[in-house]
Coordinates of C-alpha atoms in Angstrom, one line a residue:
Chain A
X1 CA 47.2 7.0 12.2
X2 CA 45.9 8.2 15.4
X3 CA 44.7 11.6 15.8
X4 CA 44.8 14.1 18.5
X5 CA 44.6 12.8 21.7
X6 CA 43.9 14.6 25.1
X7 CA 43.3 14.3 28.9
X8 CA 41.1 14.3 31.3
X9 CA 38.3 14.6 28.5
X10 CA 36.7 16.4 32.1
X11 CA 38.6 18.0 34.9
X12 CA 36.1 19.7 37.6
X13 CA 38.8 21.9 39.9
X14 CA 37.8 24.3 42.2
X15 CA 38.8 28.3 42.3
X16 CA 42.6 28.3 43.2
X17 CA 43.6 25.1 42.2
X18 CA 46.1 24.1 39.3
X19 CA 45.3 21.9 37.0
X20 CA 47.2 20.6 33.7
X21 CA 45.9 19.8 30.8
X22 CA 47.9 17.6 28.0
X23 CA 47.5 16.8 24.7
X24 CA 49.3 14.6 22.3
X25 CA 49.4 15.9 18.5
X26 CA 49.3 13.8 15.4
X27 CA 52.2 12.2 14.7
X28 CA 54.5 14.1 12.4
X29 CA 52.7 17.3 12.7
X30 CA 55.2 20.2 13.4
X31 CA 52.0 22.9 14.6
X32 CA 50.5 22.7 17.3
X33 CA 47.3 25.0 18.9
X34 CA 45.8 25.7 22.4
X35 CA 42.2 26.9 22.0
X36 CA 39.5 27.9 24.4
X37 CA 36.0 27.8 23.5
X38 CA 33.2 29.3 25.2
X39 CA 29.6 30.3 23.5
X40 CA 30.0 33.8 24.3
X41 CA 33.9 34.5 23.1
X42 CA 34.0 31.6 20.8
X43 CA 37.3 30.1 20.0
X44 CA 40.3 31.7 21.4
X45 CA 43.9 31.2 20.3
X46 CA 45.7 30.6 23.7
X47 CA 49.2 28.7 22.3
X48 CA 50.3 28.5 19.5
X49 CA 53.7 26.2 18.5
X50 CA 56.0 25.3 15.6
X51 CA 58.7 23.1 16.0
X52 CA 58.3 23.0 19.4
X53 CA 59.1 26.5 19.6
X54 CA 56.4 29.0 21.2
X55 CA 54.8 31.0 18.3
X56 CA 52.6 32.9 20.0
X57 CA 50.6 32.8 23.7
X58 CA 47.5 34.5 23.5
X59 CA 48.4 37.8 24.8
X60 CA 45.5 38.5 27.4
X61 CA 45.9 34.9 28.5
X62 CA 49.4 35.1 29.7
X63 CA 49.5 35.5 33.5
X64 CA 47.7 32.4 34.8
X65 CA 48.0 30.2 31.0
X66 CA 51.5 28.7 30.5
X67 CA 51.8 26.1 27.5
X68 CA 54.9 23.8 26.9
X69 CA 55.6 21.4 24.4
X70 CA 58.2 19.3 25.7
X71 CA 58.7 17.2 22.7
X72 CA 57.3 16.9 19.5
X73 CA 54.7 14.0 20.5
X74 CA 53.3 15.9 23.8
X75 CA 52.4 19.2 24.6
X76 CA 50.6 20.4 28.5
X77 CA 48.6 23.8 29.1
X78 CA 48.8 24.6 33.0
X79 CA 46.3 26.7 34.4
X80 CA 47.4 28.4 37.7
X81 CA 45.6 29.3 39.6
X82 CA 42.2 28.6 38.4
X83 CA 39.0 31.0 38.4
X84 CA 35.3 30.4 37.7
X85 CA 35.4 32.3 34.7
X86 CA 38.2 29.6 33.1
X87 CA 35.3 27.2 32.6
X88 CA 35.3 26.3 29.3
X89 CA 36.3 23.5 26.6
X90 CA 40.2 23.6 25.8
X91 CA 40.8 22.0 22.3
X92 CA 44.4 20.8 21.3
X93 CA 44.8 20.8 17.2
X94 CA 47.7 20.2 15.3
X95 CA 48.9 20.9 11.9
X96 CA 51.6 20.1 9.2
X97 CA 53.1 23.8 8.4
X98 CA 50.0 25.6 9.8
X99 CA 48.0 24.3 6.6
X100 CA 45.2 21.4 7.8
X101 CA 44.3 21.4 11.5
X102 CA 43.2 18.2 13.2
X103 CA 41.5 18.5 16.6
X104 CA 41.4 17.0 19.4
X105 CA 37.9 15.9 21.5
X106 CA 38.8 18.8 23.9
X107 CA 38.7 18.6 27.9
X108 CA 35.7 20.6 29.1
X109 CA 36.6 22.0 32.4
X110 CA 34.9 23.0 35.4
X111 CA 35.6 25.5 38.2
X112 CA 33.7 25.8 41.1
Chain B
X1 CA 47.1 40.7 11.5
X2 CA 44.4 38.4 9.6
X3 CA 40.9 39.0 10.4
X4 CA 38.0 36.9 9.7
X5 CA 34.4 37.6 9.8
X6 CA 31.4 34.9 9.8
X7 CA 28.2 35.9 9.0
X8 CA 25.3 35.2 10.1
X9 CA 26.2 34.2 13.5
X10 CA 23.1 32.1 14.3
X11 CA 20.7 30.6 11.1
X12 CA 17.5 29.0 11.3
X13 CA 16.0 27.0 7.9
X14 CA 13.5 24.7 7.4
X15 CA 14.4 20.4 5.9
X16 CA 15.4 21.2 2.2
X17 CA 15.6 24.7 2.6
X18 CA 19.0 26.0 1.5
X19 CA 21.7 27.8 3.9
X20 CA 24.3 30.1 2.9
X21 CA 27.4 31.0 5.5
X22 CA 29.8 33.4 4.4
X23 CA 33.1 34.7 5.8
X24 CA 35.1 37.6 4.6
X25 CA 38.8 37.9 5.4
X26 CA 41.7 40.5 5.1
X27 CA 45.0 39.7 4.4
X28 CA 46.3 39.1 0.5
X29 CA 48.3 36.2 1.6
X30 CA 46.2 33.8 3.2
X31 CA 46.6 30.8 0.6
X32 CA 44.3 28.0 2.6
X33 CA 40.9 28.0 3.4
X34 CA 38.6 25.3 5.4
X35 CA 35.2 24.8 6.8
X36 CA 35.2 22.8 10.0
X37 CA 31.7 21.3 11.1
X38 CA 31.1 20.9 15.2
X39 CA 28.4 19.2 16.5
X40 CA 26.4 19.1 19.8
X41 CA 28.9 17.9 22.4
X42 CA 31.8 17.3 19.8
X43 CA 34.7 18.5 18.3
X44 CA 35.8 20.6 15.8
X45 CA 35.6 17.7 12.0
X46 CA 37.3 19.1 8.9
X47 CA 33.9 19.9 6.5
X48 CA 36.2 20.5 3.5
X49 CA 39.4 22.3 2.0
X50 CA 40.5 24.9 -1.0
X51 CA 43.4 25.7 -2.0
X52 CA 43.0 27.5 -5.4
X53 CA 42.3 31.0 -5.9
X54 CA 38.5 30.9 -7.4
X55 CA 37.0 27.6 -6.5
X56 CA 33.8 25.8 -6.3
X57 CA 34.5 22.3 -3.9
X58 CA 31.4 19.9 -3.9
X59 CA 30.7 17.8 -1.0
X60 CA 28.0 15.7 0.0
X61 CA 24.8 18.0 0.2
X62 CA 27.1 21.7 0.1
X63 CA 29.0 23.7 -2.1
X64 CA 32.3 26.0 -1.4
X65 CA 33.1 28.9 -2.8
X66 CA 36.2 31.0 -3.1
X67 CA 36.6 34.5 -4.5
X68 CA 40.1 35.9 -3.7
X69 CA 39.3 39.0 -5.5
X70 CA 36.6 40.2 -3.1
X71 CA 38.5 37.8 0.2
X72 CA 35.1 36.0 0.2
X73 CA 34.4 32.5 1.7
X74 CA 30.9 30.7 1.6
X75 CA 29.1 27.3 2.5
X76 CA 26.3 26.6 0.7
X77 CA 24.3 23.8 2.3
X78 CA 21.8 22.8 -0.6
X79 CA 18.9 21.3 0.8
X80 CA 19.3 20.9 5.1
X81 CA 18.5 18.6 6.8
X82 CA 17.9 18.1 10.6
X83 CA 21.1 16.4 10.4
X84 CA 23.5 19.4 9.4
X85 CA 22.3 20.9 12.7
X86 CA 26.0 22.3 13.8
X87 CA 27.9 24.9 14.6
X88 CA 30.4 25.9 11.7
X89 CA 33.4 27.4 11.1
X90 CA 35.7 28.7 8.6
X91 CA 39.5 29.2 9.4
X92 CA 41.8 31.0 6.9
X93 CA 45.4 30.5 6.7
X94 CA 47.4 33.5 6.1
X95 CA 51.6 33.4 5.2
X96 CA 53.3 35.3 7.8
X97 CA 56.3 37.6 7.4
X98 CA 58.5 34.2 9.4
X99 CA 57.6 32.2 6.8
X100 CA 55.0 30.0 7.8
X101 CA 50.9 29.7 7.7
X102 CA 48.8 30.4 10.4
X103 CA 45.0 29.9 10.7
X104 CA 42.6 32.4 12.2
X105 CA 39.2 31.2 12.8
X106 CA 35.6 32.5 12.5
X107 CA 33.5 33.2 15.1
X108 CA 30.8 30.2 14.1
X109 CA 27.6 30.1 12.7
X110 CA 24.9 27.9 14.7
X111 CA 23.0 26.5 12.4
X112 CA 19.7 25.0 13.0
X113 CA 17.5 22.7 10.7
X114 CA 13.8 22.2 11.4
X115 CA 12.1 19.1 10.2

């Protein structure tokens, strides 16, 4: 089985642009996470879905994050507009029931 | 809400030393437990998993620990070496109140091995 897949493993954007990041979940997994990692904050929930249906968005990461799923094989996270302090790694996991979570290679992302 | 705390947040041992991680968490009903190793440049690779309420799980060169009496949650790396140089993390999952499990991570432990 193939595991999590994502794209662009690098995206360099500069400040104002938008930029979309997608990721592809194991197949037959139901959960499905949006994390951003830095070495200061760590790893930060950003989206969180079950069934396709938005479980939770990160709260403080609302305004310029917006994650979809628009099927059960494929999920985006848009980014709009972009700021400096957005560079980080995004990692895309996924999860049968919220149990096991499989990761993804992540997409580092730079801002300039 | 669940909350999870690693400790210690950065670790520094010698080849065939051994290194303890440990994580405490809150809530009753977290029924999962994992330890997720992420290497230089890399993703986040399931370490190992437990499930039962008071558990020792074995592994190749570490040990896990569960003791849902005092919510405690530790990695025992037996004797480093260079190669278990990694960041680590443990994630708990908890039951929520809609019926399903969600994880909640640690903040990481960077752990370095000197030869």
């Amino acid at each position: 089985d193939a595991g999590v897949t994502q794209t662009p493993r690098h995206e360099v954007a500069e400040k104002g642009q938008t930029i979309i990041l997608k990721c592809e979940p194991v197949s037959g997994h139901n959960d499905l996470f949006w994390y951003r990692q830095t070495k200061i904050q760590g790893l930060e929930l950003l989206s969180y879905f079950r069934s396709k249906s938005l479980m939770e968005d990160g709260g403080a990461f609302k305004d310029r994050f917006k994650a979809e799923m628009l099927n059960s094989s494929f999920s985006t996270l848009k980014i709009q507009p972009t700021e400096p302090k957005d560079s980080a790694v995004y990692l895309c996991a996924s999860s049968l029931s919220g149990i096991e979570q499989y990761f993804g290679p992540g997409t580092r992302l730079t801002v300039l | 809400g669940e909350q999870v705390e690693q400790r210690p947040p950065h670790l520094s041992v010698r080849e065939g030393d051994s290194a303890v991680i440990t994580c405490t968490y809150t809530d009753p009903n977290s029924y999962y437990f994992f330890w997720y190793k992420q290497e230089p440049g890399a993703s986040l690779q399931l370490l190992m998993k437990v499930f039962s309420s008071t558990e020792i799980n074995e592994g190749q060169g570490f040990t896990v620990l569960l003791n849902k009496k005092d919510k405690r949650l530790s990695l025992n790396l037996t004797a480093a070496h260079p190669g278990d140089s990694a960041a680590y993390f443990c994630a708990v999952s908890a039951l929520t109140s809609g019926g399903n499990y969600k994880p909640t991570f640690g903040k990481g432990t960077s752990l370095v091995v000197h030869p």
